[in-house]
Amino acid sequence: MTTDLNTLLTALYVKIDDEIGGTRWMGRPPLLSDSELVCLAVAQALLGYHSEARWLRYANKHLSDMFPYLPQRPGCSKRLKLALPLLKRMIRELAMDSDFWTDTVWIADSTPVPCGMSRPTVQRSDTAGWSGYGYGYGYGYCASHSRLFWGLRLYLVCTPTGIPIMWALANPKIGEHEVLAAMLEVDADLVAARSGILLITDKGFASKPFEKDLAEQGIEPLRPSLKREKKRYGEPMLKKVRQLIESVNDTLKGQLDLERHGGRTFEGVTARVTQRLLAMAAGIWHNNLIDTPVARSLIAYDH
């Protein structure tokens, strides 16, 4: 393990311990504390181990000085799913503790999270039937890669530096503007506490009723014009700005293996996607803490 990753995990452990104020467990505490579990999950994502068996073999050999006790593979997977609320909370806590939290420029986008690459995989999945009810897994189309996929879509609203503001997993059949509208409704207090939010999206989020709702919330939408529309205000600057969200998605997929999450159930996929978002947030938070020039660079922690 590199010294830089060691430093990040140490700072993250202290931060989590301060936030949760001790153990969440009744009775005898577990041998692996919640703070250690979250740090272990972040290290796994940063080091690129999407196989839990390989990860535990590596951790037992190289990380025993930081994590004296490591559970077996089934126990590790179970603890990660149970810790999902804590993982979500820490994403928000790290974001709020960074200098980027107050940024009023938000970028929204969605990206595929495939959960199966063959028809037999789809048929034997215990969530295969969910798509008919408008939630869970479903078939979707990825326009940027001109391909169909079976799984979920990750919706992410972040600052230009990549710090997550809000996020959600949804069935790819649901309209993009519908999901984003629901996300903004869930975090209505967060939106109300900001003034002058500029929300940058792509054409997939185009909807006149949605943009009317955004205006009522004090949010100014900025997106490319559709073919039949006149050129929209601020459109010339969009190309460079849109590259930022594509770069964030590339970090999640290229460095943090978002599409190789290994989840077999909806809960498992959710936990592993959250794990990768937390790893990215932790890297940005720590880079901001030590005043690194490129806030989203994970190179110091991924090998």
PDB file of C-alpha atoms in Angstrom:
ATOM      1  CA  MET A   1       0.000   0.000   0.000  1.00  0.00           C
ATOM      2  CA  THR A   2       1.331   3.423  -0.908  1.00  0.00           C
ATOM      3  CA  THR A   3       2.027   6.129   1.655  1.00  0.00           C
ATOM      4  CA  ASP A   4      -0.534   8.394  -0.043  1.00  0.00           C
ATOM      5  CA  LEU A   5      -3.295   5.817   0.290  1.00  0.00           C
ATOM      6  CA  ASN A   6      -2.229   5.200   3.883  1.00  0.00           C
ATOM      7  CA  THR A   7      -2.594   8.919   4.594  1.00  0.00           C
ATOM      8  CA  LEU A   8      -6.018   9.093   2.932  1.00  0.00           C
ATOM      9  CA  LEU A   9      -7.341   6.090   4.871  1.00  0.00           C
ATOM     10  CA  THR A  10      -6.031   7.469   8.152  1.00  0.00           C
ATOM     11  CA  ALA A  11      -7.694  10.852   7.567  1.00  0.00           C
ATOM     12  CA  LEU A  12     -10.898   9.127   6.422  1.00  0.00           C
ATOM     13  CA  TYR A  13     -10.957   6.874   9.493  1.00  0.00           C
ATOM     14  CA  VAL A  14     -10.694   9.881  11.815  1.00  0.00           C
ATOM     15  CA  LYS A  15     -13.417  11.714   9.873  1.00  0.00           C
ATOM     16  CA  ILE A  16     -15.840   8.768  10.015  1.00  0.00           C
ATOM     17  CA  ASP A  17     -15.163   8.132  13.694  1.00  0.00           C
ATOM     18  CA  ASP A  18     -15.874  11.780  14.484  1.00  0.00           C
ATOM     19  CA  GLU A  19     -19.108  11.749  12.482  1.00  0.00           C
ATOM     20  CA  ILE A  20     -20.672   8.508  13.713  1.00  0.00           C
ATOM     21  CA  GLY A  21     -19.504   8.970  17.315  1.00  0.00           C
ATOM     22  CA  GLY A  22     -18.601   5.362  18.035  1.00  0.00           C
ATOM     23  CA  THR A  23     -20.242   2.037  17.257  1.00  0.00           C
ATOM     24  CA  ARG A  24     -23.798   1.611  15.947  1.00  0.00           C
ATOM     25  CA  TRP A  25     -24.096  -1.904  17.335  1.00  0.00           C
ATOM     26  CA  MET A  26     -25.967  -3.173  20.380  1.00  0.00           C
ATOM     27  CA  GLY A  27     -24.142  -5.629  22.624  1.00  0.00           C
ATOM     28  CA  ARG A  28     -20.642  -6.786  21.874  1.00  0.00           C
ATOM     29  CA  PRO A  29     -19.134  -4.670  19.071  1.00  0.00           C
ATOM     30  CA  PRO A  30     -17.981  -6.400  15.874  1.00  0.00           C
ATOM     31  CA  LEU A  31     -14.307  -7.190  15.371  1.00  0.00           C
ATOM     32  CA  LEU A  32     -14.300  -4.934  12.298  1.00  0.00           C
ATOM     33  CA  SER A  33     -15.675  -1.514  13.251  1.00  0.00           C
ATOM     34  CA  ASP A  34     -17.870   0.594  10.982  1.00  0.00           C
ATOM     35  CA  SER A  35     -15.040   3.084  10.434  1.00  0.00           C
ATOM     36  CA  GLU A  36     -12.676   0.275   9.423  1.00  0.00           C
ATOM     37  CA  LEU A  37     -15.319  -1.265   7.155  1.00  0.00           C
ATOM     38  CA  VAL A  38     -15.840   1.998   5.237  1.00  0.00           C
ATOM     39  CA  CYS A  39     -12.075   2.579   4.910  1.00  0.00           C
ATOM     40  CA  LEU A  40     -11.661  -0.991   3.681  1.00  0.00           C
ATOM     41  CA  ALA A  41     -14.403  -0.470   1.077  1.00  0.00           C
ATOM     42  CA  VAL A  42     -12.760   2.747  -0.146  1.00  0.00           C
ATOM     43  CA  ALA A  43      -9.348   1.061  -0.396  1.00  0.00           C
ATOM     44  CA  GLN A  44     -10.848  -1.821  -2.392  1.00  0.00           C
ATOM     45  CA  ALA A  45     -12.419   0.554  -4.921  1.00  0.00           C
ATOM     46  CA  LEU A  46      -9.307   2.717  -5.248  1.00  0.00           C
ATOM     47  CA  LEU A  47      -7.010  -0.269  -5.757  1.00  0.00           C
ATOM     48  CA  GLY A  48      -9.315  -1.763  -8.394  1.00  0.00           C
ATOM     49  CA  TYR A  49     -10.257  -5.086  -6.791  1.00  0.00           C
ATOM     50  CA  HIS A  50     -13.744  -5.885  -8.064  1.00  0.00           C
ATOM     51  CA  SER A  51     -13.406  -9.538  -6.961  1.00  0.00           C
ATOM     52  CA  GLU A  52     -13.991  -9.834  -3.209  1.00  0.00           C
ATOM     53  CA  ALA A  53     -12.047 -13.102  -2.992  1.00  0.00           C
ATOM     54  CA  ARG A  54      -8.952 -11.541  -4.574  1.00  0.00           C
ATOM     55  CA  TRP A  55      -9.379  -8.411  -2.497  1.00  0.00           C
ATOM     56  CA  LEU A  56      -9.491 -10.280   0.820  1.00  0.00           C
ATOM     57  CA  ARG A  57      -6.397 -12.285  -0.144  1.00  0.00           C
ATOM     58  CA  TYR A  58      -4.568  -9.027  -0.914  1.00  0.00           C
ATOM     59  CA  ALA A  59      -5.822  -7.302   2.235  1.00  0.00           C
ATOM     60  CA  ASN A  60      -4.818 -10.185   4.499  1.00  0.00           C
ATOM     61  CA  LYS A  61      -1.307 -10.078   3.081  1.00  0.00           C
ATOM     62  CA  HIS A  62      -0.702  -6.332   2.752  1.00  0.00           C
ATOM     63  CA  LEU A  63      -3.141  -4.478   5.020  1.00  0.00           C
ATOM     64  CA  SER A  64      -3.043  -6.491   8.234  1.00  0.00           C
ATOM     65  CA  ASP A  65      -1.220  -3.669  10.029  1.00  0.00           C
ATOM     66  CA  MET A  66      -4.178  -1.293   9.451  1.00  0.00           C
ATOM     67  CA  PHE A  67      -6.979  -3.891   9.627  1.00  0.00           C
ATOM     68  CA  PRO A  68      -6.047  -6.559  12.230  1.00  0.00           C
ATOM     69  CA  TYR A  69      -9.316  -8.428  11.600  1.00  0.00           C
ATOM     70  CA  LEU A  70     -10.862  -9.123   8.207  1.00  0.00           C
ATOM     71  CA  PRO A  71     -14.122 -11.079   7.784  1.00  0.00           C
ATOM     72  CA  GLN A  72     -14.577 -13.950   5.376  1.00  0.00           C
ATOM     73  CA  ARG A  73     -16.027 -13.263   1.938  1.00  0.00           C
ATOM     74  CA  PRO A  74     -19.744 -13.809   2.811  1.00  0.00           C
ATOM     75  CA  GLY A  75     -19.415 -11.704   5.953  1.00  0.00           C
ATOM     76  CA  CYS A  76     -17.666  -8.890   4.098  1.00  0.00           C
ATOM     77  CA  SER A  77     -20.411  -8.729   1.466  1.00  0.00           C
ATOM     78  CA  LYS A  78     -23.139  -8.818   4.111  1.00  0.00           C
ATOM     79  CA  ARG A  79     -21.534  -6.047   6.186  1.00  0.00           C
ATOM     80  CA  LEU A  80     -21.128  -3.845   3.105  1.00  0.00           C
ATOM     81  CA  LYS A  81     -24.846  -4.122   2.279  1.00  0.00           C
ATOM     82  CA  LEU A  82     -25.822  -3.396   5.888  1.00  0.00           C
ATOM     83  CA  ALA A  83     -23.528  -0.357   5.892  1.00  0.00           C
ATOM     84  CA  LEU A  84     -25.261   1.205   2.858  1.00  0.00           C
ATOM     85  CA  PRO A  85     -26.889   4.041   4.900  1.00  0.00           C
ATOM     86  CA  LEU A  86     -23.477   4.860   6.401  1.00  0.00           C
ATOM     87  CA  LEU A  87     -21.809   4.869   2.956  1.00  0.00           C
ATOM     88  CA  LYS A  88     -24.454   7.282   1.652  1.00  0.00           C
ATOM     89  CA  ARG A  89     -24.092   9.497   4.705  1.00  0.00           C
ATOM     90  CA  MET A  90     -20.315   9.686   4.362  1.00  0.00           C
ATOM     91  CA  ILE A  91     -20.558  10.752   0.693  1.00  0.00           C
ATOM     92  CA  ARG A  92     -22.594  13.742   1.822  1.00  0.00           C
ATOM     93  CA  GLU A  93     -20.373  14.441   4.863  1.00  0.00           C
ATOM     94  CA  LEU A  94     -17.193  14.436   2.763  1.00  0.00           C
ATOM     95  CA  ALA A  95     -18.827  16.652   0.137  1.00  0.00           C
ATOM     96  CA  MET A  96     -19.944  19.140   2.788  1.00  0.00           C
ATOM     97  CA  ASP A  97     -16.450  19.174   4.295  1.00  0.00           C
ATOM     98  CA  SER A  98     -14.841  20.237   0.999  1.00  0.00           C
ATOM     99  CA  ASP A  99     -14.479  23.713  -0.493  1.00  0.00           C
ATOM    100  CA  PHE A 100     -16.565  22.609  -3.490  1.00  0.00           C
ATOM    101  CA  TRP A 101     -19.834  22.056  -1.598  1.00  0.00           C
ATOM    102  CA  THR A 102     -20.960  25.670  -1.976  1.00  0.00           C
ATOM    103  CA  ASP A 103     -20.438  25.692  -5.760  1.00  0.00           C
ATOM    104  CA  THR A 104     -23.687  26.770  -7.460  1.00  0.00           C
ATOM    105  CA  VAL A 105     -22.760  25.259 -10.842  1.00  0.00           C
ATOM    106  CA  TRP A 106     -24.175  21.734 -10.968  1.00  0.00           C
ATOM    107  CA  ILE A 107     -23.709  19.232 -13.796  1.00  0.00           C
ATOM    108  CA  ALA A 108     -26.205  16.398 -14.233  1.00  0.00           C
ATOM    109  CA  ASP A 109     -25.863  13.290 -16.366  1.00  0.00           C
ATOM    110  CA  SER A 110     -26.747   9.606 -16.425  1.00  0.00           C
ATOM    111  CA  THR A 111     -24.578   6.645 -17.343  1.00  0.00           C
ATOM    112  CA  PRO A 112     -25.380   2.932 -17.801  1.00  0.00           C
ATOM    113  CA  VAL A 113     -24.608   0.421 -15.050  1.00  0.00           C
ATOM    114  CA  PRO A 114     -24.876  -2.959 -16.845  1.00  0.00           C
ATOM    115  CA  CYS A 115     -25.854  -5.882 -14.612  1.00  0.00           C
ATOM    116  CA  GLY A 116     -25.848  -8.703 -17.124  1.00  0.00           C
ATOM    117  CA  MET A 117     -24.384  -9.255 -20.590  1.00  0.00           C
ATOM    118  CA  SER A 118     -26.338 -12.314 -21.773  1.00  0.00           C
ATOM    119  CA  ARG A 119     -29.938 -13.458 -22.029  1.00  0.00           C
ATOM    120  CA  PRO A 120     -29.465 -16.428 -19.622  1.00  0.00           C
ATOM    121  CA  THR A 121     -28.053 -14.030 -17.011  1.00  0.00           C
ATOM    122  CA  VAL A 122     -31.130 -11.814 -17.328  1.00  0.00           C
ATOM    123  CA  GLN A 123     -33.520 -14.765 -17.041  1.00  0.00           C
ATOM    124  CA  ARG A 124     -31.954 -16.309 -13.944  1.00  0.00           C
ATOM    125  CA  SER A 125     -31.590 -12.998 -12.079  1.00  0.00           C
ATOM    126  CA  ASP A 126     -33.919 -12.682  -9.065  1.00  0.00           C
ATOM    127  CA  THR A 127     -34.756  -9.123 -10.200  1.00  0.00           C
ATOM    128  CA  ALA A 128     -35.431  -9.928 -13.857  1.00  0.00           C
ATOM    129  CA  GLY A 129     -39.170  -9.325 -13.470  1.00  0.00           C
ATOM    130  CA  TRP A 130     -38.854  -5.927 -11.831  1.00  0.00           C
ATOM    131  CA  SER A 131     -38.501  -3.963 -15.059  1.00  0.00           C
ATOM    132  CA  GLY A 132     -42.205  -4.352 -15.813  1.00  0.00           C
ATOM    133  CA  TYR A 133     -43.071  -2.337 -12.704  1.00  0.00           C
ATOM    134  CA  GLY A 134     -40.997   0.708 -13.593  1.00  0.00           C
ATOM    135  CA  TYR A 135     -38.173   0.172 -11.126  1.00  0.00           C
ATOM    136  CA  GLY A 136     -35.240  -2.166 -10.660  1.00  0.00           C
ATOM    137  CA  TYR A 137     -33.367  -3.586 -13.643  1.00  0.00           C
ATOM    138  CA  GLY A 138     -34.477  -3.077 -17.231  1.00  0.00           C
ATOM    139  CA  TYR A 139     -33.290  -2.739 -20.818  1.00  0.00           C
ATOM    140  CA  GLY A 140     -31.904   0.631 -21.844  1.00  0.00           C
ATOM    141  CA  TYR A 141     -30.015   2.236 -24.697  1.00  0.00           C
ATOM    142  CA  CYS A 142     -26.639   3.947 -24.402  1.00  0.00           C
ATOM    143  CA  ALA A 143     -26.493   6.532 -27.195  1.00  0.00           C
ATOM    144  CA  SER A 144     -22.821   7.423 -26.656  1.00  0.00           C
ATOM    145  CA  HIS A 145     -21.796   3.813 -27.345  1.00  0.00           C
ATOM    146  CA  SER A 146     -24.747   2.889 -29.628  1.00  0.00           C
ATOM    147  CA  ARG A 147     -25.575  -0.216 -27.618  1.00  0.00           C
ATOM    148  CA  LEU A 148     -28.387  -1.812 -25.655  1.00  0.00           C
ATOM    149  CA  PHE A 149     -27.722  -2.856 -22.055  1.00  0.00           C
ATOM    150  CA  TRP A 150     -29.581  -4.599 -19.249  1.00  0.00           C
ATOM    151  CA  GLY A 151     -29.266  -3.080 -15.817  1.00  0.00           C
ATOM    152  CA  LEU A 152     -29.670   0.347 -14.253  1.00  0.00           C
ATOM    153  CA  ARG A 153     -28.781   3.966 -14.905  1.00  0.00           C
ATOM    154  CA  LEU A 154     -26.691   5.990 -12.485  1.00  0.00           C
ATOM    155  CA  TYR A 155     -27.867   9.588 -12.267  1.00  0.00           C
ATOM    156  CA  LEU A 156     -25.286  11.946 -10.820  1.00  0.00           C
ATOM    157  CA  VAL A 157     -25.489  15.637  -9.985  1.00  0.00           C
ATOM    158  CA  CYS A 158     -22.035  16.949  -9.156  1.00  0.00           C
ATOM    159  CA  THR A 159     -19.909  20.084  -9.125  1.00  0.00           C
ATOM    160  CA  PRO A 160     -17.402  20.721 -11.946  1.00  0.00           C
ATOM    161  CA  THR A 161     -14.708  19.140  -9.747  1.00  0.00           C
ATOM    162  CA  GLY A 162     -16.747  15.934  -9.489  1.00  0.00           C
ATOM    163  CA  ILE A 163     -17.874  16.171  -5.854  1.00  0.00           C
ATOM    164  CA  PRO A 164     -21.274  14.377  -5.658  1.00  0.00           C
ATOM    165  CA  ILE A 165     -24.224  16.579  -4.704  1.00  0.00           C
ATOM    166  CA  MET A 166     -26.951  13.975  -5.229  1.00  0.00           C
ATOM    167  CA  TRP A 167     -27.264  10.679  -7.067  1.00  0.00           C
ATOM    168  CA  ALA A 168     -29.699   7.847  -7.766  1.00  0.00           C
ATOM    169  CA  LEU A 169     -30.023   4.475  -9.491  1.00  0.00           C
ATOM    170  CA  ALA A 170     -33.081   4.013 -11.680  1.00  0.00           C
ATOM    171  CA  ASN A 171     -34.629   1.798 -14.316  1.00  0.00           C
ATOM    172  CA  PRO A 172     -33.291   2.909 -17.732  1.00  0.00           C
ATOM    173  CA  LYS A 173     -36.834   2.954 -19.141  1.00  0.00           C
ATOM    174  CA  ILE A 174     -37.777   5.947 -16.984  1.00  0.00           C
ATOM    175  CA  GLY A 175     -37.311   9.360 -18.595  1.00  0.00           C
ATOM    176  CA  GLU A 176     -34.167  11.188 -17.561  1.00  0.00           C
ATOM    177  CA  HIS A 177     -35.971  14.402 -16.647  1.00  0.00           C
ATOM    178  CA  GLU A 178     -38.418  12.408 -14.490  1.00  0.00           C
ATOM    179  CA  VAL A 179     -35.616  10.891 -12.431  1.00  0.00           C
ATOM    180  CA  LEU A 180     -33.814  14.210 -12.034  1.00  0.00           C
ATOM    181  CA  ALA A 181     -37.061  15.920 -10.993  1.00  0.00           C
ATOM    182  CA  ALA A 182     -37.568  13.247  -8.314  1.00  0.00           C
ATOM    183  CA  MET A 183     -33.993  13.683  -7.074  1.00  0.00           C
ATOM    184  CA  LEU A 184     -34.459  17.445  -6.727  1.00  0.00           C
ATOM    185  CA  GLU A 185     -37.753  16.856  -4.914  1.00  0.00           C
ATOM    186  CA  VAL A 186     -36.144  14.474  -2.420  1.00  0.00           C
ATOM    187  CA  ASP A 187     -33.376  17.015  -1.719  1.00  0.00           C
ATOM    188  CA  ALA A 188     -35.719  20.027  -1.813  1.00  0.00           C
ATOM    189  CA  ASP A 189     -34.206  21.488   1.375  1.00  0.00           C
ATOM    190  CA  LEU A 190     -30.736  21.400  -0.175  1.00  0.00           C
ATOM    191  CA  VAL A 191     -31.992  23.156  -3.301  1.00  0.00           C
ATOM    192  CA  ALA A 192     -33.916  25.755  -1.271  1.00  0.00           C
ATOM    193  CA  ALA A 193     -30.784  26.590   0.732  1.00  0.00           C
ATOM    194  CA  ARG A 194     -28.926  27.601  -2.462  1.00  0.00           C
ATOM    195  CA  SER A 195     -29.524  30.615  -4.666  1.00  0.00           C
ATOM    196  CA  GLY A 196     -28.570  31.050  -8.295  1.00  0.00           C
ATOM    197  CA  ILE A 197     -28.036  27.367  -9.151  1.00  0.00           C
ATOM    198  CA  LEU A 198     -26.977  26.784 -12.761  1.00  0.00           C
ATOM    199  CA  LEU A 199     -27.886  23.211 -13.764  1.00  0.00           C
ATOM    200  CA  ILE A 200     -26.062  21.950 -16.874  1.00  0.00           C
ATOM    201  CA  THR A 201     -27.518  18.903 -18.620  1.00  0.00           C
ATOM    202  CA  ASP A 202     -27.603  17.302 -22.062  1.00  0.00           C
ATOM    203  CA  LYS A 203     -30.473  16.993 -24.535  1.00  0.00           C
ATOM    204  CA  GLY A 204     -31.855  13.897 -22.816  1.00  0.00           C
ATOM    205  CA  PHE A 205     -33.193  16.027 -19.963  1.00  0.00           C
ATOM    206  CA  ALA A 206     -35.146  18.359 -22.292  1.00  0.00           C
ATOM    207  CA  SER A 207     -38.722  18.944 -21.125  1.00  0.00           C
ATOM    208  CA  LYS A 208     -40.691  22.194 -20.997  1.00  0.00           C
ATOM    209  CA  PRO A 209     -42.701  21.224 -17.873  1.00  0.00           C
ATOM    210  CA  PHE A 210     -39.459  20.139 -16.167  1.00  0.00           C
ATOM    211  CA  GLU A 211     -37.717  23.400 -17.035  1.00  0.00           C
ATOM    212  CA  LYS A 212     -40.728  25.312 -15.737  1.00  0.00           C
ATOM    213  CA  ASP A 213     -40.443  23.437 -12.435  1.00  0.00           C
ATOM    214  CA  LEU A 214     -36.731  24.250 -12.307  1.00  0.00           C
ATOM    215  CA  ALA A 215     -37.470  27.950 -12.762  1.00  0.00           C
ATOM    216  CA  GLU A 216     -39.961  27.822  -9.880  1.00  0.00           C
ATOM    217  CA  GLN A 217     -37.200  26.345  -7.691  1.00  0.00           C
ATOM    218  CA  GLY A 218     -34.802  29.124  -8.667  1.00  0.00           C
ATOM    219  CA  ILE A 219     -32.665  26.825 -10.849  1.00  0.00           C
ATOM    220  CA  GLU A 220     -31.473  28.014 -14.253  1.00  0.00           C
ATOM    221  CA  PRO A 221     -31.199  25.097 -16.736  1.00  0.00           C
ATOM    222  CA  LEU A 222     -28.527  25.119 -19.415  1.00  0.00           C
ATOM    223  CA  ARG A 223     -28.556  22.464 -22.136  1.00  0.00           C
ATOM    224  CA  PRO A 224     -27.910  22.118 -25.890  1.00  0.00           C
ATOM    225  CA  SER A 225     -30.808  23.075 -28.145  1.00  0.00           C
ATOM    226  CA  LEU A 226     -32.838  20.417 -29.907  1.00  0.00           C
ATOM    227  CA  LYS A 227     -32.907  20.273 -33.714  1.00  0.00           C
ATOM    228  CA  ARG A 228     -36.158  22.191 -33.997  1.00  0.00           C
ATOM    229  CA  GLU A 229     -35.230  24.791 -31.369  1.00  0.00           C
ATOM    230  CA  LYS A 230     -33.444  28.092 -31.721  1.00  0.00           C
ATOM    231  CA  LYS A 231     -29.947  28.282 -30.308  1.00  0.00           C
ATOM    232  CA  ARG A 232     -30.270  28.575 -26.538  1.00  0.00           C
ATOM    233  CA  TYR A 233     -28.535  31.163 -24.397  1.00  0.00           C
ATOM    234  CA  GLY A 234     -25.060  30.094 -23.255  1.00  0.00           C
ATOM    235  CA  GLU A 235     -24.871  27.147 -25.647  1.00  0.00           C
ATOM    236  CA  PRO A 236     -21.382  27.964 -27.062  1.00  0.00           C
ATOM    237  CA  MET A 237     -19.779  27.304 -23.643  1.00  0.00           C
ATOM    238  CA  LEU A 238     -21.504  23.939 -23.204  1.00  0.00           C
ATOM    239  CA  LYS A 239     -19.048  21.780 -25.128  1.00  0.00           C
ATOM    240  CA  LYS A 240     -16.156  22.376 -22.734  1.00  0.00           C
ATOM    241  CA  VAL A 241     -18.358  22.149 -19.651  1.00  0.00           C
ATOM    242  CA  ARG A 242     -19.974  18.892 -20.805  1.00  0.00           C
ATOM    243  CA  GLN A 243     -16.517  17.352 -21.013  1.00  0.00           C
ATOM    244  CA  LEU A 244     -16.297  17.702 -17.227  1.00  0.00           C
ATOM    245  CA  ILE A 245     -19.158  15.291 -16.531  1.00  0.00           C
ATOM    246  CA  GLU A 246     -17.829  12.891 -19.163  1.00  0.00           C
ATOM    247  CA  SER A 247     -14.508  13.034 -17.326  1.00  0.00           C
ATOM    248  CA  VAL A 248     -16.262  12.232 -14.031  1.00  0.00           C
ATOM    249  CA  ASN A 249     -17.987   9.229 -15.630  1.00  0.00           C
ATOM    250  CA  ASP A 250     -14.627   8.132 -17.040  1.00  0.00           C
ATOM    251  CA  THR A 251     -13.140   8.241 -13.526  1.00  0.00           C
ATOM    252  CA  LEU A 252     -15.971   6.068 -12.219  1.00  0.00           C
ATOM    253  CA  LYS A 253     -15.733   3.575 -15.083  1.00  0.00           C
ATOM    254  CA  GLY A 254     -12.032   3.648 -15.962  1.00  0.00           C
ATOM    255  CA  GLN A 255     -10.392   3.913 -12.540  1.00  0.00           C
ATOM    256  CA  LEU A 256     -13.118   2.680 -10.186  1.00  0.00           C
ATOM    257  CA  ASP A 257     -14.571  -0.107 -12.380  1.00  0.00           C
ATOM    258  CA  LEU A 258     -18.201   1.025 -12.130  1.00  0.00           C
ATOM    259  CA  GLU A 259     -19.330  -1.452 -14.799  1.00  0.00           C
ATOM    260  CA  ARG A 260     -17.456  -4.344 -13.129  1.00  0.00           C
ATOM    261  CA  HIS A 261     -19.224  -3.982  -9.786  1.00  0.00           C
ATOM    262  CA  GLY A 262     -19.943  -7.700  -9.391  1.00  0.00           C
ATOM    263  CA  GLY A 263     -23.360  -7.173  -7.765  1.00  0.00           C
ATOM    264  CA  ARG A 264     -25.856 -10.023  -8.123  1.00  0.00           C
ATOM    265  CA  THR A 265     -28.874  -8.461  -6.392  1.00  0.00           C
ATOM    266  CA  PHE A 266     -30.350  -4.983  -6.390  1.00  0.00           C
ATOM    267  CA  GLU A 267     -29.002  -4.401  -2.855  1.00  0.00           C
ATOM    268  CA  GLY A 268     -25.576  -5.675  -3.868  1.00  0.00           C
ATOM    269  CA  VAL A 269     -25.389  -3.454  -6.950  1.00  0.00           C
ATOM    270  CA  THR A 270     -26.509  -0.428  -4.927  1.00  0.00           C
ATOM    271  CA  ALA A 271     -23.883  -1.040  -2.242  1.00  0.00           C
ATOM    272  CA  ARG A 272     -21.076  -1.443  -4.782  1.00  0.00           C
ATOM    273  CA  VAL A 273     -22.056   1.622  -6.801  1.00  0.00           C
ATOM    274  CA  THR A 274     -22.211   3.621  -3.551  1.00  0.00           C
ATOM    275  CA  GLN A 275     -18.783   2.237  -2.627  1.00  0.00           C
ATOM    276  CA  ARG A 276     -17.295   3.650  -5.841  1.00  0.00           C
ATOM    277  CA  LEU A 277     -18.976   7.029  -5.442  1.00  0.00           C
ATOM    278  CA  LEU A 278     -17.624   7.184  -1.895  1.00  0.00           C
ATOM    279  CA  ALA A 279     -14.116   6.320  -3.101  1.00  0.00           C
ATOM    280  CA  MET A 280     -14.237   9.163  -5.633  1.00  0.00           C
ATOM    281  CA  ALA A 281     -15.627  11.585  -3.048  1.00  0.00           C
ATOM    282  CA  ALA A 282     -12.949  10.532  -0.546  1.00  0.00           C
ATOM    283  CA  GLY A 283     -10.190  11.126  -3.104  1.00  0.00           C
ATOM    284  CA  ILE A 284     -11.515  14.598  -3.994  1.00  0.00           C
ATOM    285  CA  TRP A 285     -12.040  15.453  -0.315  1.00  0.00           C
ATOM    286  CA  HIS A 286      -8.505  14.435   0.636  1.00  0.00           C
ATOM    287  CA  ASN A 287      -6.947  16.186  -2.368  1.00  0.00           C
ATOM    288  CA  ASN A 288      -8.770  19.350  -1.327  1.00  0.00           C
ATOM    289  CA  LEU A 289      -7.592  18.844   2.250  1.00  0.00           C
ATOM    290  CA  ILE A 290      -3.924  18.670   1.239  1.00  0.00           C
ATOM    291  CA  ASP A 291      -4.348  21.310  -1.496  1.00  0.00           C
ATOM    292  CA  THR A 292      -3.548  19.077  -4.484  1.00  0.00           C
ATOM    293  CA  PRO A 293      -3.765  21.031  -7.796  1.00  0.00           C
ATOM    294  CA  VAL A 294      -6.018  18.462  -9.557  1.00  0.00           C
ATOM    295  CA  ALA A 295      -8.791  17.655  -7.092  1.00  0.00           C
ATOM    296  CA  ARG A 296     -10.209  14.585  -8.865  1.00  0.00           C
ATOM    297  CA  SER A 297      -6.882  12.864  -9.544  1.00  0.00           C
ATOM    298  CA  LEU A 298      -6.799   9.394  -7.959  1.00  0.00           C
ATOM    299  CA  ILE A 299      -3.401   8.376  -9.344  1.00  0.00           C
ATOM    300  CA  ALA A 300      -1.687   8.699  -5.960  1.00  0.00           C
ATOM    301  CA  TYR A 301      -4.119   6.196  -4.409  1.00  0.00           C
ATOM    302  CA  ASP A 302      -4.821   3.586  -7.101  1.00  0.00           C
ATOM    303  CA  HIS A 303      -1.630   1.498  -7.153  1.00  0.00           C
TER     304      HIS A 303
END
